[in-house]
Coordinates of C-alpha atoms and ligand atoms in Angstrom, one line a residue:
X238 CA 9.4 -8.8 25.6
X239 CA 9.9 -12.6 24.6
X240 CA 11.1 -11.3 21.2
X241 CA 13.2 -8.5 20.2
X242 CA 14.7 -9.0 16.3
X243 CA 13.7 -7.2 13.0
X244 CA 16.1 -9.2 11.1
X245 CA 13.0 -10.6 8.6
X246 CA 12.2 -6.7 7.9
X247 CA 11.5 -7.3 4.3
X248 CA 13.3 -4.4 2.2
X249 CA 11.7 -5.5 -1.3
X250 CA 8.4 -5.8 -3.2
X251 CA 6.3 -8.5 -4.8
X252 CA 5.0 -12.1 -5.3
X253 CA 1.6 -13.2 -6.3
X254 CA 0.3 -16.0 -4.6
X255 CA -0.7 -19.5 -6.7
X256 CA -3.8 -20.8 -5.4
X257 CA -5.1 -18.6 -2.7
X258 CA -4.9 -15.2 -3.8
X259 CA -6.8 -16.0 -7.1
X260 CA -8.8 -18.6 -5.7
X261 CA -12.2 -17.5 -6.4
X262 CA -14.1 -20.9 -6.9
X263 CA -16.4 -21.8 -9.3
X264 CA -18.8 -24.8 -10.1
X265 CA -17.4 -25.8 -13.8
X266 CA -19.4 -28.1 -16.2
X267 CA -16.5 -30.0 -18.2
X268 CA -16.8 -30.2 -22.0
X269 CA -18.8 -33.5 -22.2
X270 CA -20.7 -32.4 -19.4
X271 CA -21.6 -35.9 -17.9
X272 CA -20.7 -37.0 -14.1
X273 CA -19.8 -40.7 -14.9
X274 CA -17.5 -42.3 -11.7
X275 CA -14.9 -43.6 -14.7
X276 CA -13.7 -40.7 -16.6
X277 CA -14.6 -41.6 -20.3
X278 CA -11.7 -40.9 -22.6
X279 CA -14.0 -39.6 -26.1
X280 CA -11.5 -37.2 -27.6
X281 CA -13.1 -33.6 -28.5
X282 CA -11.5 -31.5 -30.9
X283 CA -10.8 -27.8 -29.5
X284 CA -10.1 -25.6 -31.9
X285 CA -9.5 -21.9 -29.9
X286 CA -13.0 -22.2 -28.1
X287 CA -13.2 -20.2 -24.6
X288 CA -9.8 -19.2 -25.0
X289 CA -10.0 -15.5 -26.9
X290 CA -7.0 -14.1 -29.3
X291 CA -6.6 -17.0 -31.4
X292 CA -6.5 -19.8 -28.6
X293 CA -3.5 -22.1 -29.2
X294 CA -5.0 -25.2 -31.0
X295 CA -5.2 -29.1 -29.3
X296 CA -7.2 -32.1 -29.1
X297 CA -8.4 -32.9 -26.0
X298 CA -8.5 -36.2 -24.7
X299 CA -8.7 -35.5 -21.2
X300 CA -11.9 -36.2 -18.8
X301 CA -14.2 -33.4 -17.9
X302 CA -14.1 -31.4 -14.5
X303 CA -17.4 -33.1 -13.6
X304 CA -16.0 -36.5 -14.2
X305 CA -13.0 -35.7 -12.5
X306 CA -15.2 -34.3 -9.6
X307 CA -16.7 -37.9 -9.9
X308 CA -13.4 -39.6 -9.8
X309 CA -12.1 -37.9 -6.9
X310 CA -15.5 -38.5 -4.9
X311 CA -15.6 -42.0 -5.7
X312 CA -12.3 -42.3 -4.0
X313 CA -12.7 -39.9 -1.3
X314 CA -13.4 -40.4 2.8
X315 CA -15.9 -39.2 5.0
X316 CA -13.3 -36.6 5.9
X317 CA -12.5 -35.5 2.7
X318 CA -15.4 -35.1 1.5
X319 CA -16.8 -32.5 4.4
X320 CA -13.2 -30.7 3.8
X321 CA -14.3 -27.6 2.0
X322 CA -17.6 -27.3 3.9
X323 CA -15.8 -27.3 7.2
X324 CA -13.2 -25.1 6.1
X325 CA -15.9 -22.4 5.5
X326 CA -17.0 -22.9 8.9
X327 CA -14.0 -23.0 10.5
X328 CA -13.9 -26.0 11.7
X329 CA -10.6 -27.5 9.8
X330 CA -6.7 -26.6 10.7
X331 CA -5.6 -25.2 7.5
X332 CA -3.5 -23.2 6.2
X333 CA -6.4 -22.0 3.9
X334 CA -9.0 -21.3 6.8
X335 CA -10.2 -17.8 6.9
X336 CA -11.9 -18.6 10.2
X337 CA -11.4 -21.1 13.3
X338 CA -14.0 -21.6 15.6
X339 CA -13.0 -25.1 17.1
X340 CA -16.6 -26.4 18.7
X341 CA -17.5 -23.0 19.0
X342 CA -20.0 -20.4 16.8
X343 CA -19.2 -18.2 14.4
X344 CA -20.1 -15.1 16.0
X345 CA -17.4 -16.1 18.8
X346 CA -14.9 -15.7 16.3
X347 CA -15.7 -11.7 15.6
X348 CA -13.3 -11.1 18.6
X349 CA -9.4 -11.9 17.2
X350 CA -8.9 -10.8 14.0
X351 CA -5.1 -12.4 13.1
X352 CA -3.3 -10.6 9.7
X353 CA -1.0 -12.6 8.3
X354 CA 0.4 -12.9 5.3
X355 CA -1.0 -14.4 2.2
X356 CA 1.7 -17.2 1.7
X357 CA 2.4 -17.8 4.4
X358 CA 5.8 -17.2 4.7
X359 CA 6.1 -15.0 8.0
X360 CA 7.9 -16.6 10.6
X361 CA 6.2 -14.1 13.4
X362 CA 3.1 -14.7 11.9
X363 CA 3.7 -18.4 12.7
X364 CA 4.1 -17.9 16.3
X365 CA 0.9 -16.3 16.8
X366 CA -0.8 -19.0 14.8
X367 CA 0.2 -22.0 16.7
X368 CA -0.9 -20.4 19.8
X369 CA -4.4 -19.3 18.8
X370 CA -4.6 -22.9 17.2
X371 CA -3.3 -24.6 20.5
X372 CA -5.9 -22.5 22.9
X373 CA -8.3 -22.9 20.5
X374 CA -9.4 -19.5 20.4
X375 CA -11.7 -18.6 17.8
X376 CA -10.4 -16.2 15.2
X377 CA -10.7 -14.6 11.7
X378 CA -7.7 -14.4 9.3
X379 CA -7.1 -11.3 7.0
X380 CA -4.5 -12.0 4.3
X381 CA -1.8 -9.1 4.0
X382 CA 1.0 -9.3 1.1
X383 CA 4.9 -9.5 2.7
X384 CA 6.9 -6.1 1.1
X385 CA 8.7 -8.9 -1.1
X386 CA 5.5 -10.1 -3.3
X387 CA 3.0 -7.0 -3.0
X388 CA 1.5 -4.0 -1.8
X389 CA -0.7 -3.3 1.6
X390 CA -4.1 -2.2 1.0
X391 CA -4.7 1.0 2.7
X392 CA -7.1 -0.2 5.5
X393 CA -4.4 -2.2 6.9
X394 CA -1.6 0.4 6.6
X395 CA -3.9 2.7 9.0
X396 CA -3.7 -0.4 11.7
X397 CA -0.3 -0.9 10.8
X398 CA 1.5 2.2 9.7
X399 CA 4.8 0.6 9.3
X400 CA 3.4 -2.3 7.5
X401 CA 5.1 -5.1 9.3
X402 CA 2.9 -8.2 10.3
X403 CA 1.8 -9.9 12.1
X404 CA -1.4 -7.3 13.8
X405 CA -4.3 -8.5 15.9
X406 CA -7.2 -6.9 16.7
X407 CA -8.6 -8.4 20.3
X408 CA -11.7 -6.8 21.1
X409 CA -11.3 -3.6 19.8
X410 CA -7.2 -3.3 20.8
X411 CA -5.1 -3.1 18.1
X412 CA -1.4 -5.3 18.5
X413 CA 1.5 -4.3 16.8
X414 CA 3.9 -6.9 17.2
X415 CA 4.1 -10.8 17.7
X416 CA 5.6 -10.4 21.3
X417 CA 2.4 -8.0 22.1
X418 CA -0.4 -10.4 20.4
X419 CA 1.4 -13.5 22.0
X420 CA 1.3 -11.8 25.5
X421 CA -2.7 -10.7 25.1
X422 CA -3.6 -14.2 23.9
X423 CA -1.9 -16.0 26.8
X424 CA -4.7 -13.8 29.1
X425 CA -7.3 -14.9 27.3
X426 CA -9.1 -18.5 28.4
X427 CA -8.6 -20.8 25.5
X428 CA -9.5 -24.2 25.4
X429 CA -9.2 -25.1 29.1
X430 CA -7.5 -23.4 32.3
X431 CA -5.7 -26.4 31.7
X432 CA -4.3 -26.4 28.3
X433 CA -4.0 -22.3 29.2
X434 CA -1.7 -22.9 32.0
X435 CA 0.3 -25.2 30.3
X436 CA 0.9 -23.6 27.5
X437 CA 1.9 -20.3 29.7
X438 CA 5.5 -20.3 30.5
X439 CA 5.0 -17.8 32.6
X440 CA 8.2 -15.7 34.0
X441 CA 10.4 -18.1 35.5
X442 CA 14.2 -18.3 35.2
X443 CA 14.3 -21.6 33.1
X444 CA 11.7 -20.5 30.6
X445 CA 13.4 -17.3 30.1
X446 CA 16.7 -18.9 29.6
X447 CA 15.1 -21.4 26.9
X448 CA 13.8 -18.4 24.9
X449 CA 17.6 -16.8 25.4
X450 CA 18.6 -19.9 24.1
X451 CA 16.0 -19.4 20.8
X452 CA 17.5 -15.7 20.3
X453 CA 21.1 -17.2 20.2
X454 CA 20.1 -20.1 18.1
X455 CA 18.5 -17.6 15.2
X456 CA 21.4 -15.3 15.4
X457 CA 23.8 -18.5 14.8
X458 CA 21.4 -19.3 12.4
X459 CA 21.3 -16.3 10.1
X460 CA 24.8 -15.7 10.6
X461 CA 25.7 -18.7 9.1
X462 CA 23.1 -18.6 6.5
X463 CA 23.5 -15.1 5.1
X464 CA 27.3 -14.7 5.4
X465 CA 30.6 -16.6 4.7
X466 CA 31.5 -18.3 7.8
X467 CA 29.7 -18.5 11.1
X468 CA 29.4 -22.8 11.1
X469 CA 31.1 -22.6 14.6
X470 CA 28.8 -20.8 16.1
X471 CA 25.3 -22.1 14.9
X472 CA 26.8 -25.8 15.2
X473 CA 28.0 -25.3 19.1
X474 CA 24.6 -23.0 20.1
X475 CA 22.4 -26.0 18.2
X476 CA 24.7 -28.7 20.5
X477 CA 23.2 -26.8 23.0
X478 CA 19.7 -27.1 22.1
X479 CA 20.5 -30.7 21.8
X480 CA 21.8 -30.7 25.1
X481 CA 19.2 -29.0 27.0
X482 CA 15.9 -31.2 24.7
X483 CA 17.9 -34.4 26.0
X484 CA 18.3 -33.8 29.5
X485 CA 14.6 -33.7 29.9
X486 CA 13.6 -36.9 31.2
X487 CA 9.6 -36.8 30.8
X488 CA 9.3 -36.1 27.3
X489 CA 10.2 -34.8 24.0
X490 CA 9.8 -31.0 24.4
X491 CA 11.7 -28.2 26.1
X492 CA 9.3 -28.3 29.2
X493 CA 9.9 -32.2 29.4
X494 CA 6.2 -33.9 28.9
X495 CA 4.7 -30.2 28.9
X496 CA 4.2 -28.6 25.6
X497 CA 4.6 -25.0 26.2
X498 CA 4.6 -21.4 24.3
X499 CA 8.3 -22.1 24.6
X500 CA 7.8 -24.9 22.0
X501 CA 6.1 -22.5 19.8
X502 CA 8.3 -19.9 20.0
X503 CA 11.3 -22.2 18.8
X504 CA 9.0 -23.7 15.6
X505 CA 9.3 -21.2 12.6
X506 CA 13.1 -20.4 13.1
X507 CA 13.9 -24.0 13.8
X508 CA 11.6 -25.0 10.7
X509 CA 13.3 -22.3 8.7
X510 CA 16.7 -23.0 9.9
X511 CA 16.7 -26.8 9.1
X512 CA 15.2 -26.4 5.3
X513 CA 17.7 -23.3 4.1
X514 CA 21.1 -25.1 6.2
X515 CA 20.0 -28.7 4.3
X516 CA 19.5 -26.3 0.8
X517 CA 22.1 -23.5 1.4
X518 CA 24.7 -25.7 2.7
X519 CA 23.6 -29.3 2.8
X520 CA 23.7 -29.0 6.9
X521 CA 21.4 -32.0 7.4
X522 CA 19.7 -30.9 11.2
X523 CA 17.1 -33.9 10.6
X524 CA 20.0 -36.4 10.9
X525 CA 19.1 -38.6 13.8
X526 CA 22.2 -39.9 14.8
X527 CA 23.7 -36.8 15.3
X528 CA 20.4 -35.1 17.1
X529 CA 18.2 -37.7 18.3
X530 CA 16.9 -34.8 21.0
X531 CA 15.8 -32.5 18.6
X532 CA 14.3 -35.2 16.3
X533 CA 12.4 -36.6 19.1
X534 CA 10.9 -32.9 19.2
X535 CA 10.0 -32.4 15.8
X536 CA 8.3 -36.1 16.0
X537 CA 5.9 -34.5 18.9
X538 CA 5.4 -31.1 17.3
X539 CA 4.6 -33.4 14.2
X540 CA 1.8 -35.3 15.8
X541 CA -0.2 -31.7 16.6
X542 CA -2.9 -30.8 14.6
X543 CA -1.6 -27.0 14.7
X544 CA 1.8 -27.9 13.6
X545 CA 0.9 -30.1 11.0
X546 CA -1.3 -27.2 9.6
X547 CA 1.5 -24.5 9.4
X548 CA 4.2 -26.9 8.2
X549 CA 6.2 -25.8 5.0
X550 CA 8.4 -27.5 2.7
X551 CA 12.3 -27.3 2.0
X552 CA 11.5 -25.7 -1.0
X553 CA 9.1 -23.1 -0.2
X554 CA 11.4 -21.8 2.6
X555 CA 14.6 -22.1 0.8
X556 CA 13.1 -19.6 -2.0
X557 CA 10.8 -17.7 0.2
X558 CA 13.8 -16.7 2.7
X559 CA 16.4 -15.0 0.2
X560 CA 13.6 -12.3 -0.5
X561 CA 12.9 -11.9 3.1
X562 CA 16.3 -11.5 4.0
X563 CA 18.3 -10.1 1.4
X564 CA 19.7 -13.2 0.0
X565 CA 21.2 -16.3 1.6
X566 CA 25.0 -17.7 1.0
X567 CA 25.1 -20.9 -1.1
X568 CA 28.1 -23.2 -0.5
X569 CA 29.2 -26.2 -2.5
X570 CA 28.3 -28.6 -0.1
X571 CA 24.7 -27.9 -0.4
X572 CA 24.5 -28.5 -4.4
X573 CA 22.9 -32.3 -3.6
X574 CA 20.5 -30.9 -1.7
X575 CA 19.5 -28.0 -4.3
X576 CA 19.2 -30.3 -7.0
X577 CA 17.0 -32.8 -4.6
X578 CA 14.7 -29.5 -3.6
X579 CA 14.9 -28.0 -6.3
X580 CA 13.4 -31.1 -8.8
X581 CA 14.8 -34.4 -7.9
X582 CA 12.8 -35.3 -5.1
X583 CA 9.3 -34.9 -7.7
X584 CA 10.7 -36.9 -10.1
X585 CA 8.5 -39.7 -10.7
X586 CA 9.0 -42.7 -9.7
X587 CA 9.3 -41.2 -6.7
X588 CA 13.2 -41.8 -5.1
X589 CA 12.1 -43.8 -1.4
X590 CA 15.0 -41.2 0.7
X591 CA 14.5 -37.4 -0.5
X592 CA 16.8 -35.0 1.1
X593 CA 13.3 -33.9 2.5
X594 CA 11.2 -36.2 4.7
X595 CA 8.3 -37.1 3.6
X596 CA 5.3 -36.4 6.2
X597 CA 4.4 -39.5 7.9
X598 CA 0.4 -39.0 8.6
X599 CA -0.3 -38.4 4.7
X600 CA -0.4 -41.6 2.8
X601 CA 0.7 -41.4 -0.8
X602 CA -3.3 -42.3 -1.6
X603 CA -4.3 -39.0 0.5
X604 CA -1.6 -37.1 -1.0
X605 CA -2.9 -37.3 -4.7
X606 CA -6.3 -36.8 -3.3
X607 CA -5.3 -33.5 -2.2
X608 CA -3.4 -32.1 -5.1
X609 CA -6.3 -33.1 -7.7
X610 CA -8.8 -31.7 -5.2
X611 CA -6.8 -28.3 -5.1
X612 CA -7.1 -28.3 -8.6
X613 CA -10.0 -29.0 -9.1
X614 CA -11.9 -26.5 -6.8
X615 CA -9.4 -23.6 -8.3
X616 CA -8.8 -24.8 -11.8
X617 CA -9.9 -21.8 -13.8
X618 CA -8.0 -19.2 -11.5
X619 CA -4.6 -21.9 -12.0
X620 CA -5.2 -22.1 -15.9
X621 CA -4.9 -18.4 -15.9
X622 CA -2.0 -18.2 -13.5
X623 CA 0.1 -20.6 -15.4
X624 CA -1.0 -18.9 -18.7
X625 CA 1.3 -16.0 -17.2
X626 CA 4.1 -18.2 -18.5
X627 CA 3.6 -16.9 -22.5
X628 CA 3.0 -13.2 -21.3
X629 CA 6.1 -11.8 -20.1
X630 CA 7.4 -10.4 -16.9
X631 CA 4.9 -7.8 -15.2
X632 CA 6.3 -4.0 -14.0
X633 CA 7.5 -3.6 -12.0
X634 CA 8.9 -6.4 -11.2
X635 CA 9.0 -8.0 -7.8
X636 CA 11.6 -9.0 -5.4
X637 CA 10.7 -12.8 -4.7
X638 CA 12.2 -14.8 -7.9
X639 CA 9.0 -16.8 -8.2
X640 CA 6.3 -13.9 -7.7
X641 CA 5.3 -11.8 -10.5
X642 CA 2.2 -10.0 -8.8
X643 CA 1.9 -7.4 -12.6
X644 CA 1.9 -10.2 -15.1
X645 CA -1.0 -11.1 -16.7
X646 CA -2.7 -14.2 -18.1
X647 CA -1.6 -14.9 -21.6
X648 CA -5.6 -15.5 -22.9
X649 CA -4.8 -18.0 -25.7
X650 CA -3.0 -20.2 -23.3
X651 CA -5.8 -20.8 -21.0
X652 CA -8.2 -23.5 -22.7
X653 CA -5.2 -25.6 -23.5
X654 CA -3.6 -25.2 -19.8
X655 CA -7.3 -26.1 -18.9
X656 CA -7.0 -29.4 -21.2
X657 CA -3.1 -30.4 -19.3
X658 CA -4.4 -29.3 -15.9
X659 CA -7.1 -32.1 -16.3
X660 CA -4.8 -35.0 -17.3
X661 CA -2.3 -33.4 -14.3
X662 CA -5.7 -34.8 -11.9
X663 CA -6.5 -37.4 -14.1
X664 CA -2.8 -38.8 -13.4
X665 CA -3.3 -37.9 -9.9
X666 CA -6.4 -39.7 -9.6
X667 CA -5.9 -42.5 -12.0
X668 CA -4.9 -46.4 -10.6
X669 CA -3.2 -47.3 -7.3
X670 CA -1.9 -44.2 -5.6
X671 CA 1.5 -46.3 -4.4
X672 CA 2.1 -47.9 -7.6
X673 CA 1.3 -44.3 -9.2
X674 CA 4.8 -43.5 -7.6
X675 CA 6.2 -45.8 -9.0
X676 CA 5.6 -46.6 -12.5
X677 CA 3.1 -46.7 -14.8
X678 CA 2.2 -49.8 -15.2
X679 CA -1.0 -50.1 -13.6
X680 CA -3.2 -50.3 -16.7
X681 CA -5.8 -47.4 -15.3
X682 CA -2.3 -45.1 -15.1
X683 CA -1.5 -46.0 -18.6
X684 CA -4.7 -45.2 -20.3
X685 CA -4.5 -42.0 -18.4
X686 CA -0.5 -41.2 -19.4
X687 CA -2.0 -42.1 -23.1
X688 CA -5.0 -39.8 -22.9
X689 CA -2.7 -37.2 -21.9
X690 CA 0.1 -38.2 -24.6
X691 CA -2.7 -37.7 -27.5
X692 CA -3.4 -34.2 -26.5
X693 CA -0.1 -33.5 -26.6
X694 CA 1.1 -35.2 -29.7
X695 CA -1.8 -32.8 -31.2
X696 CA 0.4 -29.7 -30.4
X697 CA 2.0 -27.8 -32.8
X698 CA 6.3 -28.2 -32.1
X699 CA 7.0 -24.7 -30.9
X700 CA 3.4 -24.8 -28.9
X701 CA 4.7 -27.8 -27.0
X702 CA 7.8 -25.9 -25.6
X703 CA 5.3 -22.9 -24.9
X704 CA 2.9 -25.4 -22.8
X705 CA 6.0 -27.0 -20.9
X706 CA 6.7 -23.3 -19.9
X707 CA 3.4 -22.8 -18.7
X708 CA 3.7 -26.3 -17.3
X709 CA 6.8 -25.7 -15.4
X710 CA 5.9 -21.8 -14.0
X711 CA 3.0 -23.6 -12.0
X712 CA 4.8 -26.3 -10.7
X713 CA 7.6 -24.2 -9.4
X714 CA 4.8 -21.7 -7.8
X715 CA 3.1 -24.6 -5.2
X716 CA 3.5 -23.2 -2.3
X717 CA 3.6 -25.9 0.9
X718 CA 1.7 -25.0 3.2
X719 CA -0.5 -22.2 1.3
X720 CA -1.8 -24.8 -1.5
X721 CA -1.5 -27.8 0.1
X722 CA 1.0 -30.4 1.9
X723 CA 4.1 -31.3 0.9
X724 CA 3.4 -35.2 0.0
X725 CA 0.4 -33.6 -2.4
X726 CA 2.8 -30.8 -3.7
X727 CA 5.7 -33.5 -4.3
X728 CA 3.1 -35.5 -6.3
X729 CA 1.5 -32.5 -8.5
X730 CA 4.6 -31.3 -9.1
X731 CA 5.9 -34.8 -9.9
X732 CA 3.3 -35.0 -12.2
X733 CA 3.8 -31.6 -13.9
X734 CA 7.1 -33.2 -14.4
X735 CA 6.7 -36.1 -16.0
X736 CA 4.0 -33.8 -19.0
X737 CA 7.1 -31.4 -18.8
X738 CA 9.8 -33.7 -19.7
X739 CA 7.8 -35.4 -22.4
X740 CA 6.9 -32.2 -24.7
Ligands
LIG1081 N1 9.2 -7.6 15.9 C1 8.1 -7.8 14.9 C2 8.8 -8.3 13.7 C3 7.8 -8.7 12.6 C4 8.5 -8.7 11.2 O1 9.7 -8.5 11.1 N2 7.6 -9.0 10.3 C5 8.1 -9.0 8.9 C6 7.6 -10.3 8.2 S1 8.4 -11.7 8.8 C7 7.4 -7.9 8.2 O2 6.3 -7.5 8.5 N3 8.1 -7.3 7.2 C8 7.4 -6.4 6.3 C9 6.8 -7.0 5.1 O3 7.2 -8.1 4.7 O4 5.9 -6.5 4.6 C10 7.2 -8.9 15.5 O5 7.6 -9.7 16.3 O6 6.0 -8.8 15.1

């Protein structure tokens, strides 16, 4: 067993997920209708239509979907623009991706099927991830909800009577258990008997002590986060991690130059550990000074395609852990960093040194270009989710404070969100991405921030609080890395922000 702990056994129900589990796509002809590269700005009166019950009244001033398609295309790479066709075919490292084939077909896939959960959240889950993805073995994902946001469907509890995830089915054989789907997977031939090998710690003493190490390092961990007390101990076992990273001469990981399954096994909890200690108890982990070692390995786990894939935010993990683990203690010293995660670090302009790094492989440019093509592929299922905002809690409620799997859309909010969520791209999109964080002065930003100002100043008083609610319930529901990356989340919700704070 590489793995023994059921400390993440989730004891509550709920959550709906933003983007993905709703995110039945569909082509959308805006209002004007027209694909023009420039969005035109021709205000069209919208008076309730679409929207059912009496929708809530508003001019809209914003560009159409099509033109916003345009816009987006018009600034997009080669890359970008085969995203969503590749991701079908499994050929992009995504949190999104159903399927992974690497350079192979799609029937080779038909042999792993991975569950994992539908935010994910799941720390196990992880594991198994970044090992498929680094031997590129082919694979199909099935999305199960965690206990805290949902229920199992049926099919999977008959694989899975206890409900935990992750399961894997490898031709034919049902896995239970990370530790059993890590240990088929390392049999199997992957990329190359190279990159196997490599990755394959095999049984030897130092390998098993490094994993030892892990154990003791999440123990410290979650002793410290979840109770009073325990500093001591998570700050002398994580001088030891330091200690052991640093005396490798040949390179950044715990194998020295050789990235191994021992690398993968220390990702989630490490992730997890240094976004709730800088949020819980402003414990800053990413501090180079005081661990150059471990920094040095998150650089090289940073510059892997797999990694970079599965990455989450501080703020995902510091409100996705709570749920998963009963709750987490808060101390004093950690209110900076809860008011950074928690909102400062959106607010536009953008401050240059978050709490949280900013990725260094997304430019700002890239990042907008992601959030506005999120929306746009999924804006009808977002208008709707956001729409929940005006309807009231759903029964029964769930565990996770930002899930909410039994509400339901609030139908006269939905043409109006529809109208907001097209500025929120349109100020995505709009001028030079860098001077976008900045200010508004760009005069393509400002025509935008004007469009979007007219559509609201054409709101009834108490509607406008009622749209910032709807406003504010999506931008606290991107998930990183679910909906997208963090530099794209940081923007969208940045923008959310900045329409929030002026209705
Ligand atoms: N030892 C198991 C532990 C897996 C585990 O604890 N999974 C948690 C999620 S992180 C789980 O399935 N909890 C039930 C749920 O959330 O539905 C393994 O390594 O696979």
């Amino acid at each position: 067993m590489l793995v023994n702990t059921d400390v993440f056994m989730v004891r509550h129900r709920l959550f709906v997920t933003l983007l993905a589990a709703i995110g039945v796509r569909k082509a959308f002809v805006g209002p004007r209708g027209t694909v023009t590269a420039a969005p035109s700005r021709v205000p069209m009166r919208f008076f309730g239509g679409g929207g059912g019950g009496g929708a809530v009244a508003v001019e809209d001033h914003a560009p159409s979907w099509a033109d916003l398609q345009a816009a987006l295309e018009a600034k997009s790479s080669k890359e970008e623009k085969e995203f969503r066709s590749k991701l079908s075919k499994g050929q992009v490292a995504n949190a999104m991706a159903n399927l992974r084939v690497f350079d192979k077909d799609s029937d080779s896939a038909k042999r792993v099927t991975l569950y994992r959960d539908t935010a994910s959240w799941c720390p196990y889950c992880h594991k198994v991830w970044l090992l498929l993805e680094e031997k590129q073995i082919p694979y199909n994902v099935k999305r199960v909800n965690m206990a805290c946001y949902g229920n199992k469907p049926p099919e999977f509890l008959a694989l899975q009577p206890n409900g935990q995830i992750p399961v894997a089915v490898i031709d034919g054989e049902v896995l239970r258990s990370s530790d059993a789907i890590i240990e088929r997977i390392l049999r199997m031939n992957g990329a190359s008997s190279e990159v196997d090998q490599s990755l394959d710690p095999f049984d030897d003493a130092q390998s098993t002590n490094l994993l030892r190490l892990e154990r003791q390092l999440f123990s410290a961990w979650l002793g410290w986060l979840c109770r009073g007390g325990g500093r001591p101990d998570f700050e002398r076992t994580l001088r030891k991690v330091e200690d052991t990273l640093s005396s490798r001469s040949s390179g950044p990981y715990f194998l020295g130059d050789r990235f191994s399954l021992v690398d993968i096994m220390y990702a989630p909890f490490i992730e997890r550990a240094v976004a709730s200690l800088a949020y819980f108890k402003g414990y800053n982990i990413r501090d180079r000074a005081a661990f150059p070692a471990i920094n040095a390995w998150f650089d090289a786990m940073e510059s892997r395609a797999s990694y970079r894939a599965a990455k989450s935010d501080y703020y995902t993990h510091a409100h996705d852990l709570p749920p998963q683990l009963g709750g987490c203690n808060a101390e004093a010293g950690g209110k900076a960093a809860r008011d950074d995660i928690d909102g400062h670090a959106w607010k536009l302009p953008l401050q240059a040194d978050p709490i949280e790094p900013e990725w260094s492989w997304i430019s700002s440019a890239e990042a907008r270009r992601e959030a506005a093509e999120r929306l746009i592929n999924n804006h009808e299922a977002v208008a709707r989710f956001a729409s929940r905002a005006r309807s009231g809690p759903g029964f029964p409620p769930a565990w996770a404070e930002l899930s909410d799997p039994n509400a339901k859309p609030a139908e006269k909010w939905i043409s109006t969100m529809d109208v907001f969520l097209r500025h929120t791209v349109d100020m995505l999109l709009a001028g030079d991405a860098a001077a976008a964080d900045r200010d508004d002065a760009d005069p393509l930003r400002s025509a935008s921030w004007e469009a979007a100002q007219k559509s609201m100043q054409s709101l009834k008083g108490e509607d406008r609080s009622d749209l910032a609610e709807c406003l504010q319930y999506l931008q606290q529901r991107v998930g990183v890395p679910r909906d997208m990356s963090l530099n794209a989340a940081r923007r969208l919700r940045g923008e959310l922000g900045k329409l929030i704070a002026a209705l």
